[in-house]
Short mmCIF file of C-alpha atoms in Angstrom, two decimals:
data_model
loop_
_atom_site.label_atom_id
_atom_site.label_comp_id
_atom_site.label_asym_id
_atom_site.label_seq_id
_atom_site.Cartn_x
_atom_site.Cartn_y
_atom_site.Cartn_z
CA UNK A 1 -0.08 -0.07 -0.16
CA UNK A 2 1.72 3.40 -0.03
CA UNK A 3 1.42 5.94 2.15
CA UNK A 4 0.81 9.57 1.66
CA UNK A 5 1.90 12.59 4.03
CA UNK A 6 -0.78 15.23 3.87
CA UNK A 7 0.68 17.17 6.74
CA UNK A 8 2.61 19.93 5.14
CA UNK A 9 -0.52 20.19 2.94
CA UNK A 10 -2.30 20.34 6.25
CA UNK A 11 -0.06 23.20 7.38
CA UNK A 12 -0.20 25.23 4.30
CA UNK A 13 -4.08 25.32 3.82
CA UNK A 14 -4.16 26.53 7.86
CA UNK A 15 -1.61 29.01 7.06
CA UNK A 16 -3.59 30.26 3.92
CA UNK A 17 -6.62 29.80 5.60
CA UNK A 18 -5.45 32.07 9.02
CA UNK A 19 -3.94 34.78 6.18
CA UNK A 20 -6.65 34.73 4.83
CA UNK A 21 -8.65 35.11 8.02
CA UNK A 22 -6.31 37.62 9.57
CA UNK A 23 -6.35 39.69 5.86
CA UNK A 24 -10.18 39.41 6.03
CA UNK A 25 -9.77 40.43 10.07
CA UNK A 26 -8.05 43.41 8.90
CA UNK A 27 -10.01 44.28 6.00
CA UNK A 28 -13.44 43.99 7.98
CA UNK A 29 -11.61 46.54 10.27
CA UNK A 30 -10.71 49.13 8.04
CA UNK A 31 -14.69 49.09 6.43
CA UNK A 32 -15.00 48.80 9.71
CA UNK A 33 -13.21 52.08 10.35
CA UNK A 34 -14.00 53.54 7.32
CA UNK A 35 -17.85 53.44 8.36
CA UNK A 36 -17.67 55.02 11.52
CA UNK A 37 -15.48 57.78 9.52
CA UNK A 38 -18.05 58.34 6.86
CA UNK A 39 -20.66 57.89 9.83
CA UNK A 40 -19.08 60.92 11.75
CA UNK A 41 -18.27 62.89 8.87
CA UNK A 42 -22.12 63.23 7.85
CA UNK A 43 -22.85 63.13 11.82
CA UNK A 44 -20.39 66.05 11.30
CA UNK A 45 -21.71 67.76 8.42
CA UNK A 46 -25.48 67.71 9.71
CA UNK A 47 -23.92 69.50 13.00
CA UNK A 48 -22.27 72.09 10.98
CA UNK A 49 -25.08 73.13 8.89
CA UNK A 50 -27.11 72.74 12.46
CA UNK A 51 -24.92 75.22 13.92
CA UNK A 52 -24.68 77.50 10.38
CA UNK A 53 -28.25 77.70 10.87
CA UNK A 54 -28.69 78.26 14.45
CA UNK A 55 -25.89 81.09 14.07
CA UNK A 56 -27.76 82.51 11.09
CA UNK A 57 -31.09 82.24 13.42
CA UNK A 58 -29.76 84.34 16.13
CA UNK A 59 -28.16 87.03 14.10
CA UNK A 60 -31.31 87.15 12.53
CA UNK A 61 -32.64 87.44 16.32
CA UNK A 62 -30.67 90.75 17.29
CA UNK A 63 -31.69 92.18 14.17
CA UNK A 64 -34.86 92.00 14.96
CA UNK A 65 -34.85 92.73 18.84
CA UNK A 66 -33.36 95.89 17.01
CA UNK A 67 -36.26 96.70 14.67
CA UNK A 68 -38.59 95.97 17.62
CA UNK A 69 -36.39 98.47 20.23
CA UNK A 70 -36.40 100.87 17.11
CA UNK A 71 -40.52 100.27 16.12
CA UNK A 72 -41.12 101.04 20.00
CA UNK A 73 -39.19 104.05 19.78
CA UNK A 74 -41.10 105.13 16.73
CA UNK A 75 -44.66 104.41 18.42
CA UNK A 76 -43.72 106.54 21.17
CA UNK A 77 -43.01 109.63 19.20
CA UNK A 78 -46.07 108.71 17.30
CA UNK A 79 -47.86 108.59 20.69
CA UNK A 80 -46.20 111.88 21.39
CA UNK A 81 -47.01 113.44 17.99
CA UNK A 82 -50.75 112.64 18.48
CA UNK A 83 -50.55 113.44 22.10
CA UNK A 84 -49.24 117.05 20.44
CA UNK A 85 -51.59 117.02 17.98
CA UNK A 86 -55.03 116.37 20.52
CA UNK A 87 -53.75 119.15 22.56
CA UNK A 88 -52.95 121.34 19.11
CA UNK A 89 -56.48 120.73 18.06
CA UNK A 90 -58.06 121.18 21.67
CA UNK A 91 -55.97 124.79 21.50
CA UNK A 92 -57.10 125.11 18.31
CA UNK A 93 -61.09 124.20 19.19
CA UNK A 94 -61.26 126.36 22.18
CA UNK A 95 -58.95 129.40 20.82
CA UNK A 96 -62.41 131.18 19.73
CA UNK A 97 -63.19 130.39 23.32
CA UNK A 98 -62.09 133.05 25.32
CA UNK A 99 -63.30 135.72 23.16
CA UNK A 100 -66.25 134.06 23.01
CA UNK A 101 -66.23 133.97 26.94
CA UNK A 102 -65.41 137.52 26.90
CA UNK A 103 -67.73 138.70 24.83
CA UNK A 104 -70.91 137.11 26.65
CA UNK A 105 -69.26 138.68 30.45
CA UNK A 106 -69.90 141.79 28.99
CA UNK A 107 -72.89 141.24 27.20
CA UNK A 108 -74.27 139.69 30.44
CA UNK A 109 -72.33 142.12 33.24
CA UNK A 110 -75.30 144.51 34.59
CA UNK A 111 -74.50 148.08 35.42
CA UNK A 112 -72.68 148.63 38.74
CA UNK A 113 -70.85 145.15 38.50
CA UNK A 114 -66.73 145.19 38.06
CA UNK A 115 -64.64 142.10 37.92
CA UNK A 116 -61.18 142.14 39.80
CA UNK A 117 -60.23 139.22 37.96
CA UNK A 118 -61.06 136.34 35.98
CA UNK A 119 -59.54 132.75 36.22
CA UNK A 120 -60.47 129.88 34.19
CA UNK A 121 -59.19 126.02 34.58
CA UNK A 122 -60.26 123.62 31.75
CA UNK A 123 -64.69 124.14 31.63
CA UNK A 124 -64.79 126.13 35.02
CA UNK A 125 -64.30 130.16 35.29
CA UNK A 126 -63.95 132.09 38.17
CA UNK A 127 -65.21 135.88 38.12
CA UNK A 128 -63.40 137.90 41.57
CA UNK A 129 -65.41 141.61 41.42
CA UNK A 130 -67.45 144.15 43.12
CA UNK A 131 -70.85 144.78 42.94
CA UNK A 132 -72.72 148.21 44.46
CA UNK A 133 -74.76 145.60 46.14
CA UNK A 134 -76.06 142.10 46.67
CA UNK A 135 -78.93 142.22 44.34
CA UNK A 136 -76.77 143.49 41.57
CA UNK A 137 -74.78 140.22 42.01
CA UNK A 138 -78.27 138.24 41.95
CA UNK A 139 -78.89 140.11 39.14
CA UNK A 140 -75.50 139.41 37.44
CA UNK A 141 -75.70 135.74 38.45
CA UNK A 142 -79.60 135.29 36.64
CA UNK A 143 -78.10 136.95 33.07
CA UNK A 144 -75.58 134.54 32.79
CA UNK A 145 -77.57 131.57 33.60
CA UNK A 146 -79.83 132.73 30.48
CA UNK A 147 -76.26 132.80 28.59
CA UNK A 148 -76.62 129.34 25.67
CA UNK A 149 -72.60 129.65 26.49
CA UNK A 150 -72.20 129.56 30.22
CA UNK A 151 -74.19 127.40 32.98
CA UNK A 152 -74.59 126.80 36.35
CA UNK A 153 -73.12 129.90 37.86
CA UNK A 154 -72.64 129.32 41.44
CA UNK A 155 -72.01 131.96 44.49
CA UNK A 156 -68.84 130.97 46.56
CA UNK A 157 -68.47 134.17 48.70
CA UNK A 158 -70.03 137.36 49.36
CA UNK A 159 -68.45 139.63 51.33
CA UNK A 160 -68.12 143.78 51.93
CA UNK A 161 -65.88 145.38 51.40
CA UNK A 162 -64.29 149.21 51.00
CA UNK A 163 -62.97 150.84 48.10
CA UNK A 164 -62.10 154.09 47.18
CA UNK A 165 -64.31 155.25 50.22
CA UNK A 166 -67.36 153.45 48.91
CA UNK A 167 -69.48 150.55 50.51
CA UNK A 168 -68.96 147.28 47.86
CA UNK A 169 -70.08 143.84 48.09
CA UNK A 170 -67.14 141.51 47.04
CA UNK A 171 -68.18 138.63 45.52
CA UNK A 172 -66.62 134.98 43.80
CA UNK A 173 -68.94 133.78 41.35
CA UNK A 174 -68.30 130.14 39.45
CA UNK A 175 -69.88 129.77 36.50
CA UNK A 176 -69.30 126.50 33.68
CA UNK A 177 -69.11 126.92 29.74
CA UNK A 178 -71.30 124.76 28.20
CA UNK A 179 -69.82 122.73 25.77
CA UNK A 180 -70.28 124.52 21.69
CA UNK A 181 -73.12 122.96 20.16
CA UNK A 182 -72.86 123.89 16.21
CA UNK A 183 -74.86 126.91 16.36
CA UNK A 184 -72.68 128.51 19.38
CA UNK A 185 -69.08 127.22 17.15
CA UNK A 186 -70.66 129.70 14.35
CA UNK A 187 -71.37 132.10 16.90
CA UNK A 188 -68.07 131.83 18.78
CA UNK A 189 -66.16 132.10 14.79
CA UNK A 190 -68.18 134.68 13.61
CA UNK A 191 -67.26 136.68 17.11
CA UNK A 192 -63.98 135.88 16.71
CA UNK A 193 -63.41 137.74 13.46
#
């Protein structure tokens, strides 16, 4: 019988398998590292793009905050201008009111009554003056009450006083100014012109 020694052949096959295993293991390690590097690169790209977007959004938020501050400043200016406009409009609408008030006072003032001062606060006028008697003060109040422009005359105080060695009644009288109706406004405009 013939004997064949297969040991060297098996030994070579084992060496080849071992070498294939190491080669395949090395290739797998390299492939795994390449895949990990690829995944890391992709995720790093996503993160970088997201950070770029976040930075852009933050920059835009800063711009919008500046614009909001500017808008608030402009709104404050607008409110200030509107308040000024309303003051000017109220002054414009009431500028003839003083002239009309003095015209009414001159028309309704009875003989023997003299005014010392006239003060106006909003729609309230305070008259301080002298009258020859208390009856003249009553006459003044009745004539002021008949005026469509003046309303609610109210006597605050009447006291006796001496002016130029003559005995007179010093009075303080409050009257209200009626809000102008269309007729009163036209009369005030005509009186002012």
